[in-house]
Short mmCIF file of C-alpha atoms and ligand atoms in Angstrom, two decimals:
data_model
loop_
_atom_site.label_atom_id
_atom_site.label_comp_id
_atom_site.label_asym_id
_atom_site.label_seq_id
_atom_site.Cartn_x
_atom_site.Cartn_y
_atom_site.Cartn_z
CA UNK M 1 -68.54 62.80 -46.53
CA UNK M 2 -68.55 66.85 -45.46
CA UNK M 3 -68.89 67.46 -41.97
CA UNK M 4 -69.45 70.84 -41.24
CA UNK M 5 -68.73 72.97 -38.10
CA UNK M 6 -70.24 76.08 -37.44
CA UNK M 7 -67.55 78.97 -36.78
CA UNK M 8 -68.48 81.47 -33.63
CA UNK M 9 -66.80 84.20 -34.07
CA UNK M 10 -66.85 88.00 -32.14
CA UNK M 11 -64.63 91.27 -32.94
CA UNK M 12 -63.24 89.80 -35.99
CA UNK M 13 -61.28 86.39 -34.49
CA UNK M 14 -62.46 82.92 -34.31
CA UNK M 15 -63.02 81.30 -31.26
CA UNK M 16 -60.85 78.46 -30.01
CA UNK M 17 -64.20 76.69 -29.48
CA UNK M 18 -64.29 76.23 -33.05
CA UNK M 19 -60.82 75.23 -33.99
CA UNK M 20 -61.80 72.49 -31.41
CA UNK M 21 -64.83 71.46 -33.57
CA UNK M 22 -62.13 70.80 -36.35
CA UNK M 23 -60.89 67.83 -33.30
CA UNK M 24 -64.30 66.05 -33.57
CA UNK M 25 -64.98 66.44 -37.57
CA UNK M 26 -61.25 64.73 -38.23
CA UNK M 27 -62.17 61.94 -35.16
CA UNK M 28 -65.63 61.31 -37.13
CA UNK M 29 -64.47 60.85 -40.56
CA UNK M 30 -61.11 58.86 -39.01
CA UNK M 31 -63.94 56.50 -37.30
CA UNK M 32 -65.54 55.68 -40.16
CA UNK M 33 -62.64 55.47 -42.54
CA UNK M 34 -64.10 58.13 -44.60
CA UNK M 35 -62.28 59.97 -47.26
CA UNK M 36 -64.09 63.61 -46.78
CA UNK M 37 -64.06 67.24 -45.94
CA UNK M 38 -64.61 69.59 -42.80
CA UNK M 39 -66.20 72.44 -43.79
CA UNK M 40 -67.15 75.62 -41.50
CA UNK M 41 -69.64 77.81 -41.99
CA UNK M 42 -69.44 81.41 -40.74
CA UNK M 43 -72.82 83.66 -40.40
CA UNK M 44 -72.45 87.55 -40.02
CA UNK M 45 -69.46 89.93 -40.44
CA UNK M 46 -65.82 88.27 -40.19
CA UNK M 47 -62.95 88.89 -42.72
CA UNK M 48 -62.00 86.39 -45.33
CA UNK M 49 -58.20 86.36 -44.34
CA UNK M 50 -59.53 85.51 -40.79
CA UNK M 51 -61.60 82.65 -42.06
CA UNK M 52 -58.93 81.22 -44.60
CA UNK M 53 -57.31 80.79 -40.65
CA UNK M 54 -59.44 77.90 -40.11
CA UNK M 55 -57.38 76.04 -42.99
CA UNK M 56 -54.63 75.56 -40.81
CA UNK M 57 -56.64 73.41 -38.51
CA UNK M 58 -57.67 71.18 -41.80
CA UNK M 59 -60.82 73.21 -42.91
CA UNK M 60 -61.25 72.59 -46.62
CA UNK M 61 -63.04 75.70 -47.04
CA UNK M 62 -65.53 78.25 -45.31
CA UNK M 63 -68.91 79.10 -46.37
CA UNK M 64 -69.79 82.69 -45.43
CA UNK M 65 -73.08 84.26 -45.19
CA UNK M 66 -73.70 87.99 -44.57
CA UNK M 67 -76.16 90.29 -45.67
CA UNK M 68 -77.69 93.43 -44.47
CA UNK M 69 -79.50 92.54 -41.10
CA UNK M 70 -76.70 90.01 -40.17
CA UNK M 71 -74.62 92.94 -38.45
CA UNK M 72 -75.36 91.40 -34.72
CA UNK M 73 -76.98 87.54 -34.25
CA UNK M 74 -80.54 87.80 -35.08
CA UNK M 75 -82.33 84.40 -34.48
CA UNK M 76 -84.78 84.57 -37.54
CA UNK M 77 -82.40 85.65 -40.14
CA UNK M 78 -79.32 83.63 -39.28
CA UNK M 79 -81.70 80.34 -39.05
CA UNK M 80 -82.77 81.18 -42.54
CA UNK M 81 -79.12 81.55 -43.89
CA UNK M 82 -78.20 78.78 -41.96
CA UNK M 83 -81.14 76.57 -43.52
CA UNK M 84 -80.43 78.56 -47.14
CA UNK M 85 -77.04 77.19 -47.26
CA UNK M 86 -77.91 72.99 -45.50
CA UNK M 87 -80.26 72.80 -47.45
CA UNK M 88 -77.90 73.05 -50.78
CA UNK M 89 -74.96 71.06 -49.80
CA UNK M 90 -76.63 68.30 -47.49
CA UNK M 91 -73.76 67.91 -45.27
CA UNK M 92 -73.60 64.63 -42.77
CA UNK M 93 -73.48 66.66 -39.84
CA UNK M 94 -73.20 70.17 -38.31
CA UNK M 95 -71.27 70.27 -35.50
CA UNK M 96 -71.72 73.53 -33.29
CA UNK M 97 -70.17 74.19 -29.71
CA UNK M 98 -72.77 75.21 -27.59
CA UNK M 99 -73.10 78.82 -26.06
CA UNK M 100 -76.64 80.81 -25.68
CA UNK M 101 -76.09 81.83 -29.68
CA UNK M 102 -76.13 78.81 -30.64
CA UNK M 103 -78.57 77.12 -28.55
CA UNK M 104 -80.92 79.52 -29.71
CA UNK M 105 -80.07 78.87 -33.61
CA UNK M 106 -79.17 75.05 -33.83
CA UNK M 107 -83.28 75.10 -31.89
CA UNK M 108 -85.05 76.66 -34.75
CA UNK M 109 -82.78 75.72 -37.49
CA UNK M 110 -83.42 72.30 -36.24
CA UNK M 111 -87.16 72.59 -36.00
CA UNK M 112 -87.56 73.96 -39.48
CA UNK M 113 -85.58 71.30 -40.90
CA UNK M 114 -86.78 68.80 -39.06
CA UNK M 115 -83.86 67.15 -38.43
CA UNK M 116 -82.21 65.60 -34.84
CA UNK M 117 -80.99 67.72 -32.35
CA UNK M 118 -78.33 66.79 -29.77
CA UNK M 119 -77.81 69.93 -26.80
CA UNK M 120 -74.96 69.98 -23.99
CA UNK M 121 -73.36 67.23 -26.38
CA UNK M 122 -70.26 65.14 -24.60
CA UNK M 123 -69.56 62.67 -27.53
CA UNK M 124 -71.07 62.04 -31.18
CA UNK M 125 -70.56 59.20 -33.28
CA UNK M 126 -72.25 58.52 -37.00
CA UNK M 127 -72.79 54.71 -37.59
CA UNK M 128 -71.96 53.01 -41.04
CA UNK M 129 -75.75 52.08 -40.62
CA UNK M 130 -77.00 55.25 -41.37
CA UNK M 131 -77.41 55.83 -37.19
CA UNK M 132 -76.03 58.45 -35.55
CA UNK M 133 -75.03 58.33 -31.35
CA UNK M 134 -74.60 60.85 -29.00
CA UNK M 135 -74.15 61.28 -24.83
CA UNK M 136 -75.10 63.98 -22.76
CA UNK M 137 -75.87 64.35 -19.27
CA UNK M 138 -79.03 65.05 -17.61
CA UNK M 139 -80.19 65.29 -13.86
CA UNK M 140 -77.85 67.77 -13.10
CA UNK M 141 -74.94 65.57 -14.41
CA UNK M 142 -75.64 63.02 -11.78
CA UNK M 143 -76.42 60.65 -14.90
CA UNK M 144 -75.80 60.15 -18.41
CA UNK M 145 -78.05 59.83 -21.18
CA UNK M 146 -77.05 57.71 -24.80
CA UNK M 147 -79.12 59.01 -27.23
CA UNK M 148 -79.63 57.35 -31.81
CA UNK M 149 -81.27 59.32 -34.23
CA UNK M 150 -81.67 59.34 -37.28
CA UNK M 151 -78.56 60.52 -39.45
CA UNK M 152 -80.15 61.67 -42.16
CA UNK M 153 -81.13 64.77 -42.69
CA UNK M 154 -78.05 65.71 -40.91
CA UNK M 155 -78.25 65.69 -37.20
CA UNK M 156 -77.23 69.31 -35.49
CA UNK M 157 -74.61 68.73 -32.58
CA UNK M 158 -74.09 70.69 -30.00
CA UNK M 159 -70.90 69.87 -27.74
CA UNK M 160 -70.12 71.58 -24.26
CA UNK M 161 -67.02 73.33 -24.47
CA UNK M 162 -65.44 71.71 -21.58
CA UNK M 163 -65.60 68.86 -23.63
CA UNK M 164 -63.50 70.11 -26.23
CA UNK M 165 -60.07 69.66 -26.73
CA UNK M 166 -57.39 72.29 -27.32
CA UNK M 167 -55.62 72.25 -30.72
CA UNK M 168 -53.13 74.02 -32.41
CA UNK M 169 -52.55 74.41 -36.46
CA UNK M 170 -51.20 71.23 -38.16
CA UNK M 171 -50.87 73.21 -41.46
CA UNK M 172 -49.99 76.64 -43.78
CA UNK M 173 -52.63 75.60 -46.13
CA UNK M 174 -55.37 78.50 -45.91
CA UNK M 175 -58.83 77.46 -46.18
CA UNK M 176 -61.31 78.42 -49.86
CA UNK M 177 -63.42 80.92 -48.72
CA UNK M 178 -66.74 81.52 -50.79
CA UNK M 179 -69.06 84.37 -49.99
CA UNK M 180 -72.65 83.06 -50.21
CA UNK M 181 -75.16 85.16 -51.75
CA UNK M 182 -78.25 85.84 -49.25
CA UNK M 183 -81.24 88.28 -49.41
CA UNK M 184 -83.05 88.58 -45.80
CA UNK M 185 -86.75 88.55 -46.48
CA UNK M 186 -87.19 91.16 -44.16
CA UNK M 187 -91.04 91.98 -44.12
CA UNK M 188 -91.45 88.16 -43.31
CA UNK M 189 -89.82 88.42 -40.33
CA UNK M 190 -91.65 87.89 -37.24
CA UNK M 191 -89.48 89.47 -34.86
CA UNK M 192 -87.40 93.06 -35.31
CA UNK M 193 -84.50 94.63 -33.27
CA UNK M 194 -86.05 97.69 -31.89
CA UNK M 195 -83.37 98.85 -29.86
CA UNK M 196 -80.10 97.39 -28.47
CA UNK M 197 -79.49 97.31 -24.71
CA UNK M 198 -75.92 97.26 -23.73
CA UNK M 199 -75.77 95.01 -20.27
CA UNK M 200 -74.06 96.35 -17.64
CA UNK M 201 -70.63 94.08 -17.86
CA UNK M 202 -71.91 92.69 -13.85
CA UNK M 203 -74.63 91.79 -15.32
CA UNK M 204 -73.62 89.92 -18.77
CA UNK M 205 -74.48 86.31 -19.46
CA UNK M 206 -71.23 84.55 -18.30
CA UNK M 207 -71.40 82.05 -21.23
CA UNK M 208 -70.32 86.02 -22.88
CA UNK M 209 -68.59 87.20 -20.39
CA UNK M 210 -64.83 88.50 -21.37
CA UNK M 211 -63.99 88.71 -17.51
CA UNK M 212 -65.66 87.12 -14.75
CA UNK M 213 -65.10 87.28 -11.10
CA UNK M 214 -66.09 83.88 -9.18
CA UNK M 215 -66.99 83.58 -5.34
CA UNK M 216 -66.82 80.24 -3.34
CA UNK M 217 -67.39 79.63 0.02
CA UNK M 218 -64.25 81.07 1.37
CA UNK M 219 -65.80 84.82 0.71
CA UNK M 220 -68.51 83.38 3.72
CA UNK M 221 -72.17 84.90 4.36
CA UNK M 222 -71.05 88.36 5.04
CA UNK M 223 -70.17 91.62 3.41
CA UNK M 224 -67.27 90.44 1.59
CA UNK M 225 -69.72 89.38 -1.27
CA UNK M 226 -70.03 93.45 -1.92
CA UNK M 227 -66.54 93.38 -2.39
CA UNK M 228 -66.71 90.70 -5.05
CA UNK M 229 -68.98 92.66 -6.77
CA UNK M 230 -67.29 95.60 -6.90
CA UNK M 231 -64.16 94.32 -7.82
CA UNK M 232 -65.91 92.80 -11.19
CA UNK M 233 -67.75 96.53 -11.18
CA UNK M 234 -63.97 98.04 -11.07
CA UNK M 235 -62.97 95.64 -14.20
CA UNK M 236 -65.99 94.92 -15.86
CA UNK M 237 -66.58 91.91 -15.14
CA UNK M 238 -69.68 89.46 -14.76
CA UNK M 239 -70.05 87.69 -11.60
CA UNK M 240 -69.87 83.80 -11.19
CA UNK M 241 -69.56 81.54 -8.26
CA UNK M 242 -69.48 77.97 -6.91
CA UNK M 243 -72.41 76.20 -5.88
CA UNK M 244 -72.43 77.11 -2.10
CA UNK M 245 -72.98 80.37 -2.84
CA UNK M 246 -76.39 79.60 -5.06
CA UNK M 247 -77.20 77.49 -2.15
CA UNK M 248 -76.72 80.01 0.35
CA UNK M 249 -79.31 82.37 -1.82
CA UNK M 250 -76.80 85.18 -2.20
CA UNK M 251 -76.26 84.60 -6.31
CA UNK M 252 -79.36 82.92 -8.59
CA UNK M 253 -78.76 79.84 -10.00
CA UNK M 254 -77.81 81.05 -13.62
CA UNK M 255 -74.62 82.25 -12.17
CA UNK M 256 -73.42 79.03 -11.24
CA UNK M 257 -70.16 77.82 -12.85
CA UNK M 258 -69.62 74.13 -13.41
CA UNK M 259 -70.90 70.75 -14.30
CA UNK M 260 -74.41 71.59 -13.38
CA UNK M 261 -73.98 75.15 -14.27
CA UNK M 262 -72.74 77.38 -17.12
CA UNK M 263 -69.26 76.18 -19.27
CA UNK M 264 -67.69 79.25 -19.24
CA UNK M 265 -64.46 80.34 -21.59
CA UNK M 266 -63.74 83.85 -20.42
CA UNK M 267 -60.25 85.82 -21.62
CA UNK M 268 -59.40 86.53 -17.48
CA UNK M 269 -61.10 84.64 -14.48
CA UNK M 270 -60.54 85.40 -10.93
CA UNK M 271 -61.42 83.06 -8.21
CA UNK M 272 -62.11 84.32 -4.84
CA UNK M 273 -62.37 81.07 -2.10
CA UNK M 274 -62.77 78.24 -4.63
CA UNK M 275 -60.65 74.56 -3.70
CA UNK M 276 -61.42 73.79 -7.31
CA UNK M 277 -63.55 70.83 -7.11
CA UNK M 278 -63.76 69.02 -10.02
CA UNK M 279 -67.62 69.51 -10.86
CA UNK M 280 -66.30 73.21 -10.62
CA UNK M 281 -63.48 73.10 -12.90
CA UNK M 282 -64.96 71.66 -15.59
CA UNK M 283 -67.07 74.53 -15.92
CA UNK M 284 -63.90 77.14 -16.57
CA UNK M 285 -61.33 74.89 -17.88
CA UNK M 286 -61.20 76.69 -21.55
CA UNK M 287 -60.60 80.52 -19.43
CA UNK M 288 -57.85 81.91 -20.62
CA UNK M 289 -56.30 83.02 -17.52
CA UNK M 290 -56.99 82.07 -14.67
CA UNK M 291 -56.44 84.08 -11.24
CA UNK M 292 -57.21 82.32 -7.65
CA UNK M 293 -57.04 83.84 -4.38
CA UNK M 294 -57.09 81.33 -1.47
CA UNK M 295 -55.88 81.36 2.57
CA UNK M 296 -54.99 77.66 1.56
CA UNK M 297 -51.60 77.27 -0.54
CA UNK M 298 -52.37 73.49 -1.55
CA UNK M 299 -55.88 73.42 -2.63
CA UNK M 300 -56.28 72.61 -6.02
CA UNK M 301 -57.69 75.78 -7.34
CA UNK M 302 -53.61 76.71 -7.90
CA UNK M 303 -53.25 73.85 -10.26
CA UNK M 304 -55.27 75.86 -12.63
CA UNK M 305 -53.65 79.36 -11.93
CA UNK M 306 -51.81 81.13 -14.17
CA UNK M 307 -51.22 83.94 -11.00
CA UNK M 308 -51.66 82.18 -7.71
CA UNK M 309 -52.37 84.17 -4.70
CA UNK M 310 -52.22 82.33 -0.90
CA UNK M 311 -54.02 85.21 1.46
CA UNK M 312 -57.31 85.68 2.95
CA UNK M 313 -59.51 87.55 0.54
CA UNK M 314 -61.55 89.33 3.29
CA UNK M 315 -58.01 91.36 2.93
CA UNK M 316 -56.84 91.29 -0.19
CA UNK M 317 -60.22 92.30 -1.61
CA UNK M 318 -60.63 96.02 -0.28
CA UNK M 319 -57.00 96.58 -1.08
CA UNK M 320 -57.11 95.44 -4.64
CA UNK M 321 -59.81 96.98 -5.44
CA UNK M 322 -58.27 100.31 -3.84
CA UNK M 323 -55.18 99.75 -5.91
CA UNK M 324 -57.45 99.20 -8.82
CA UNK M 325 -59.58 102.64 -8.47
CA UNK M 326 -56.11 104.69 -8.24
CA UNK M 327 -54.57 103.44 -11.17
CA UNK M 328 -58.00 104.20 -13.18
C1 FAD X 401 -73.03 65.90 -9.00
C2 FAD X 401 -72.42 67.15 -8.48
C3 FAD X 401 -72.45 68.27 -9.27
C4 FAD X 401 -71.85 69.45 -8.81
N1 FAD X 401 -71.87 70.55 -9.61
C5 FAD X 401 -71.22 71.66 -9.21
C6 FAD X 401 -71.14 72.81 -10.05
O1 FAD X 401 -71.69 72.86 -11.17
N2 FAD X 401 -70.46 73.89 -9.62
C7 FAD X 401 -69.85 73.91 -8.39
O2 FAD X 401 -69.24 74.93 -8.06
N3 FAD X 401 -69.93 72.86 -7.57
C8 FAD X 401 -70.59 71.75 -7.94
N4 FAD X 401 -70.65 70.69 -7.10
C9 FAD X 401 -70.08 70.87 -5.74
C10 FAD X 401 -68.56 70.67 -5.74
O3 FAD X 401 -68.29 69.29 -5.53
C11 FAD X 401 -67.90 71.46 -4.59
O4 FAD X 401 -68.51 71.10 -3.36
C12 FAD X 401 -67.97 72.97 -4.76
O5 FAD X 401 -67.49 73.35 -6.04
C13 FAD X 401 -67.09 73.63 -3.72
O6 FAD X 401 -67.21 75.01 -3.80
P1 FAD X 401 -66.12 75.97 -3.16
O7 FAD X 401 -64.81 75.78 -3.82
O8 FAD X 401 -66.73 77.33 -3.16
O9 FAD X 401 -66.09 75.50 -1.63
P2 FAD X 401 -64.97 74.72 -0.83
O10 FAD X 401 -64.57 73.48 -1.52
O11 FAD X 401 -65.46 74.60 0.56
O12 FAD X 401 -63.71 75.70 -0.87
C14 FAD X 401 -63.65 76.89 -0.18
C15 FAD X 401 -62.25 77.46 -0.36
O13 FAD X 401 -62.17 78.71 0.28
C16 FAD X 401 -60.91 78.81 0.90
N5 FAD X 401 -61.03 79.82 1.98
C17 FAD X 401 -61.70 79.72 3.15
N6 FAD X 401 -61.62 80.88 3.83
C18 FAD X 401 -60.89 81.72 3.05
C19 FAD X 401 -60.43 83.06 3.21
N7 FAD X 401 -60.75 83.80 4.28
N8 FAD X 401 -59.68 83.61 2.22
C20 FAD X 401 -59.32 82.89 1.12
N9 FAD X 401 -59.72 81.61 0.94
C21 FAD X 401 -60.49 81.04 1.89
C22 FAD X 401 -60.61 77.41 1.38
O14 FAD X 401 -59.21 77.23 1.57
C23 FAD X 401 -61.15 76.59 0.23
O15 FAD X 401 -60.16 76.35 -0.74
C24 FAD X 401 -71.24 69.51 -7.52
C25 FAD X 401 -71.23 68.35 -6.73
C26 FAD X 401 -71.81 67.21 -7.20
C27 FAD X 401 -71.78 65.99 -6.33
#
């Protein structure tokens, strides 16, 4: 059995997403008693000696796919590498962690292949009967929904990163790296990168968001909400929040963090007001560090902190953000 886990990767390092994946593949062939083989498969440019990396998390080897017009994700082309190289090997499953990339590739891959697709994944299990089992939530994580399809052709997986457990290497072994060959069919494709439009780092996606700055209902109605703003202007950062402030109006619902918002695994966030509810946390859990500002010293937000700050932001904002401008 080869389960396969699709490797997300930006400036040249893997993602811990994706040594995660490696979790899942070794839980699935453990299940089923399986003698077999995690592989990864890498799209776009990434260095071999970064990729033979994923041996050490029990990779057997790395199939990597780039090709002129594979500089930056295009949908069409990576779909049809993606497809190029499933279709060859037949794997059991591809297992992908979910961020807007992905969602956008597992969808058409998917599609052309015809095979089942499982989004927002929270567990996936393949059945000795040829089944395959999966559970995700739905109604805004208020319920849960158990999903079998068909395991065959192999089902595409997508699991929410706050699902995914942290890992560490188990092993020097390095991973078998092959380069697979691909020609883009270029004047079949339906859709062409014109131009590329950097976002303003306020305004980024925060599923790809390095830095984000996160309001909760301790910043209140008024104009402290400017200041959280341009304190993720002064470090480039996107801006996130808790759900009180998308119910209050001042922040659109795509910038909610959370359970029934966007999983977010950013290198630095800093929350401004937050107690840290639960439906909350499970939204940032995989941020690297973590920075909370809040008037209350026990709220739970500080069991998450890697710097914990007890103060009232309406003050500490305008004078970090002063400190910040000077030392620029
Ligand atoms: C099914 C379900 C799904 C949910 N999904 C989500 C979700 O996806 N995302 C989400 O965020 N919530 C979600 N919630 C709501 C969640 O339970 C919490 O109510 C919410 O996260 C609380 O947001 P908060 O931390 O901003 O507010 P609060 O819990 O009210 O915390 C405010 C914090 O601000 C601090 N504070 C107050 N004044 C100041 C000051 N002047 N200076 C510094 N600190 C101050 C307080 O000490 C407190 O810690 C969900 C709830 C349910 C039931």
């Amino acid at each position: 059995m080869d389960i396969w886990i699709y490797v997300n990767h930006r400036e040249d390092e893997i993602e811990e997403t994706t040594f995660s994946l490696t979790v899942e593949a070794k839980r699935l062939l453990d299940e089923l008693d399986q003698t077999g083989r995690i592989t990864g498969v890498a799209l776009g440019p990434v260095s071999e000696s970064v990729l033979e990396t994923l041996g050490h998390y029990g990779v057997e080897r790395v199939l990597h796919v780039n090709a002129d017009g594979m500089e930056r994700y295009q949908g069409e082309v990576f779909a049809q590498a993606l497809i190029q190289v499933v279709q060859q090997e037949n794997p059991a499953c591809l297992l992908m962690a979910q961020t807007a990339e992905t969602e956008d590739l597992a969808q058409r891959v998917a599609a052309i292949c015809a095979t089942a697709l499982v989004t927002r994944a929270m567990d996936f299990n393949l059945t000795t009967e040829g089944k395959a089992l999966a559970i995700r939530p739905v109604a805004n994580g208020y319920l849960f929904e158990d999903l079998e399809l068909d395991a065959s052709p192999a089902p595409i997986v997508l699991f929410l990163p706050a699902v995914l457990l942290d890992t560490a290497p188990s092993q020097e072994t390095a991973a078998a790296v092959s380069a697979v060959a691909f020609q883009t069919a270029a004047d079949d494709l339906k859709t062409r990168t014109v131009e590329v439009i950097e976002a303003a780092p306020e305004d980024l996606d925060l599923e790809e968001a390095d830095i984000i700055v996160a309001a909760g209902r301790g910043i209140g109605k008024g104009e402290t909400f400017g200041n959280v703003q341009a304190l993720a202007k002064a470090i480039g950062g996107s801006v996130g929040a808790t759900r009180p402030i998308i119910d209050w109006g001042l922040l659109e619902y795509e910038r909610q963090i959370g359970q029934t918002g966007k999983y977010v695994a950013p290198r630095l966030i800093i929350n401004l007001g937050i107690s840290g509810a639960n439906e909350y946390t499970a939204g940032m859990e995989k941020a690297q560090q973590v920075i909370a500002i809040d008037s209350n010293p026990r709220v739970r937000m500080f069991r998450f902190a890697d710097l914990g700050v007890v103060g009232d932001v309406h003050e500490i904002l305008p004078l970090l953000i002063s400190r910040i401008e000077e030392h620029k």
